[in-house]
Amino acid sequence: MGNRPWFEDLRRRLIRHGLPHGYVRRFMEEVTDHLEDLKEKTMKSEAEAYARLGPSKQVAEAAVVAYRRRSFLGRHPVAALLVFAVSPVISLCVLTALTFAGLMALAVTAQRLGLMACHGMQFGPTVQVTLPYVLALAAIVVPSMILSLLYCGLARRTGMGRKWMLLPCGVLAVTAAAVYCQVTFSATPGDGTIFIGLGAHSMVQVAQFFVPVAFGWWFIRRQRLRDQLQLSS
Amino acid sequence: MKSKRTNPDFLNGVPELLILSLLSRRSMYGYELVQSIRQSTNGTLEFGEGCVYPILHRLEADGLLDSKRETVAGRSRVIYRVTAKGAKRLASAVTTWQQIVRAVHHALQGGEHGQPALV
């Protein structure tokens, strides 16, 4: 690579647009081969050979557009918007509901096996205080964390760029923050309630907001570090 | 660096058609393909040669092309060839292209009052 700036600029642009490192490596190899052929077979000067390759910005843009068009989401922006802005709300609701259902099934099974108390008042005060938080953690925070990572990974794999990583994390953060969980214990078996609703109810919801944002930020930062490592290698 | 002039208004879908057509005749690597495009079009199509690789990679991802690394004249090359799916796509693209050419030709000949050529 005689003209380092041209290649460095091309590589930097490809990596900054979030294209996978393996793809960038292969792309650079093929373009390097092409340049060598241009110089060898046409006896062109280096400047002329680079001119025939085209401006690095144009080549990088063509590569990014072509890479995004590989995926359905890259070809259809409306579908991408539905997937990254709408489906996180549905996914979180479904996953939260499933987690709650799983936890309830587990509790009922434990009760039937005599492994757990029949009514909530038999729990100690510590359990009574922490149970709503544990439920919120298990059914809202953990699912939103998992989903934010999944959506970031999807945006990465489809070469959609960082904005498309942040979007689902933001949507998940707002959705998770809007959900609250309330547990009422009763001495009478069957009278205790677990309530899941929408609205501002407790400080836990602040944490529920920040978890997806934090994980999205962590994912992007990790990706940036990897990109920087790739650039410096 | 002097930037390469391109004619993008006429290139929409054309490079894909040319690439499939030329690779259906024989397998080639990127540089060979670009020279082949240049020769077969008498240099009419002007484009940054580096821009051929994104198209090749996309066609490969779509399953229209297949690639493998081979050693040619002592150098390792990525050789592209058209797949069966690519051959089908080429046949369909050629038909569409011919219809468009006929329709445009018809329009340029002042055929706005005649029968539509593209049906």
mmCIF file of C-alpha atoms in Angstrom, chain A residues 40-131:
data_model
loop_
_atom_site.group_PDB
_atom_site.id
_atom_site.type_symbol
_atom_site.label_atom_id
_atom_site.label_comp_id
_atom_site.label_asym_id
_atom_site.label_seq_id
_atom_site.Cartn_x
_atom_site.Cartn_y
_atom_site.Cartn_z
ATOM 1 C CA GLU A 40 1.638 -3.621 -13.038
ATOM 2 C CA LYS A 41 -0.526 -4.197 -16.049
ATOM 3 C CA THR A 42 -1.268 -0.682 -17.239
ATOM 4 C CA MET A 43 2.061 0.809 -16.169
ATOM 5 C CA LYS A 44 0.130 3.709 -14.736
ATOM 6 C CA SER A 45 1.673 6.041 -12.208
ATOM 7 C CA GLU A 46 0.515 5.594 -8.649
ATOM 8 C CA ALA A 47 -1.565 8.770 -8.791
ATOM 9 C CA GLU A 48 -3.322 7.599 -11.951
ATOM 10 C CA ALA A 49 -3.938 4.165 -10.456
ATOM 11 C CA TYR A 50 -5.584 5.733 -7.397
ATOM 12 C CA ALA A 51 -7.624 8.026 -9.611
ATOM 13 C CA ARG A 52 -8.958 4.967 -11.419
ATOM 14 C CA LEU A 53 -9.950 3.344 -8.148
ATOM 15 C CA GLY A 54 -12.014 6.451 -7.370
ATOM 16 C CA PRO A 55 -12.078 8.679 -4.292
ATOM 17 C CA SER A 56 -11.856 6.702 -1.059
ATOM 18 C CA LYS A 57 -15.029 8.398 0.184
ATOM 19 C CA GLN A 58 -16.974 7.249 -2.884
ATOM 20 C CA VAL A 59 -15.666 3.680 -2.615
ATOM 21 C CA ALA A 60 -16.468 3.566 1.115
ATOM 22 C CA GLU A 61 -19.978 4.905 0.565
ATOM 23 C CA ALA A 62 -20.585 2.329 -2.159
ATOM 24 C CA ALA A 63 -19.366 -0.414 0.193
ATOM 25 C CA VAL A 64 -21.567 0.762 3.068
ATOM 26 C CA VAL A 65 -24.663 1.066 0.882
ATOM 27 C CA ALA A 66 -24.043 -2.334 -0.701
ATOM 28 C CA TYR A 67 -23.420 -3.962 2.676
ATOM 29 C CA ARG A 68 -26.631 -2.529 4.140
ATOM 30 C CA ARG A 69 -28.601 -3.616 1.108
ATOM 31 C CA ARG A 70 -27.579 -7.202 1.843
ATOM 32 C CA SER A 71 -30.048 -7.344 4.702
ATOM 33 C CA PHE A 72 -33.808 -6.932 4.514
ATOM 34 C CA LEU A 73 -33.650 -4.208 7.158
ATOM 35 C CA GLY A 74 -31.007 -2.318 5.224
ATOM 36 C CA ARG A 75 -33.124 -2.382 2.081
ATOM 37 C CA HIS A 76 -36.372 -1.358 3.783
ATOM 38 C CA PRO A 77 -36.083 1.625 6.161
ATOM 39 C CA VAL A 78 -39.732 1.323 7.228
ATOM 40 C CA ALA A 79 -39.164 -2.284 8.270
ATOM 41 C CA ALA A 80 -36.016 -1.183 10.102
ATOM 42 C CA LEU A 81 -38.045 1.452 11.952
ATOM 43 C CA LEU A 82 -40.663 -1.134 12.883
ATOM 44 C CA VAL A 83 -38.004 -3.565 14.094
ATOM 45 C CA PHE A 84 -35.855 -1.091 15.984
ATOM 46 C CA ALA A 85 -38.488 1.340 17.267
ATOM 47 C CA VAL A 86 -41.743 -0.597 17.610
ATOM 48 C CA SER A 87 -40.852 -4.223 18.180
ATOM 49 C CA PRO A 88 -38.736 -3.520 21.319
ATOM 50 C CA VAL A 89 -41.934 -2.423 23.109
ATOM 51 C CA ILE A 90 -43.733 -5.614 22.112
ATOM 52 C CA SER A 91 -40.708 -7.808 22.829
ATOM 53 C CA LEU A 92 -40.276 -6.337 26.300
ATOM 54 C CA CYS A 93 -43.968 -6.760 27.136
ATOM 55 C CA VAL A 94 -43.937 -10.370 25.933
ATOM 56 C CA LEU A 95 -40.692 -11.212 27.698
ATOM 57 C CA THR A 96 -41.853 -9.550 30.927
ATOM 58 C CA ALA A 97 -45.152 -11.428 30.799
ATOM 59 C CA LEU A 98 -43.382 -14.717 30.112
ATOM 60 C CA THR A 99 -40.910 -14.145 32.942
ATOM 61 C CA PHE A 100 -43.743 -13.361 35.351
ATOM 62 C CA ALA A 101 -45.656 -16.413 34.214
ATOM 63 C CA GLY A 102 -42.524 -18.530 34.667
ATOM 64 C CA LEU A 103 -41.900 -17.148 38.146
ATOM 65 C CA MET A 104 -45.523 -17.703 39.145
ATOM 66 C CA ALA A 105 -45.440 -21.258 37.843
ATOM 67 C CA LEU A 106 -42.265 -21.813 39.811
ATOM 68 C CA ALA A 107 -43.853 -20.378 42.981
ATOM 69 C CA VAL A 108 -46.999 -22.499 42.624
ATOM 70 C CA THR A 109 -44.916 -25.635 42.046
ATOM 71 C CA ALA A 110 -42.774 -24.833 45.087
ATOM 72 C CA GLN A 111 -45.909 -24.318 47.203
ATOM 73 C CA ARG A 112 -47.413 -27.616 46.071
ATOM 74 C CA LEU A 113 -44.200 -29.398 46.885
ATOM 75 C CA GLY A 114 -44.235 -27.764 50.306
ATOM 76 C CA LEU A 115 -40.996 -25.944 49.633
ATOM 77 C CA MET A 116 -42.531 -22.496 50.085
ATOM 78 C CA ALA A 117 -44.983 -20.829 52.457
ATOM 79 C CA CYS A 118 -48.651 -20.809 51.423
ATOM 80 C CA HIS A 119 -49.138 -17.099 52.083
ATOM 81 C CA GLY A 120 -46.912 -14.081 51.975
ATOM 82 C CA MET A 121 -47.161 -13.131 55.656
ATOM 83 C CA GLN A 122 -45.084 -16.185 56.462
ATOM 84 C CA PHE A 123 -42.164 -14.540 54.687
ATOM 85 C CA GLY A 124 -39.808 -12.522 56.832
ATOM 86 C CA PRO A 125 -39.886 -8.695 56.606
ATOM 87 C CA THR A 126 -36.708 -8.619 54.549
ATOM 88 C CA VAL A 127 -38.239 -10.881 51.897
ATOM 89 C CA GLN A 128 -41.452 -8.844 51.909
ATOM 90 C CA VAL A 129 -39.525 -5.617 51.285
ATOM 91 C CA THR A 130 -37.168 -7.012 48.675
ATOM 92 C CA LEU A 131 -39.584 -9.213 46.728
#
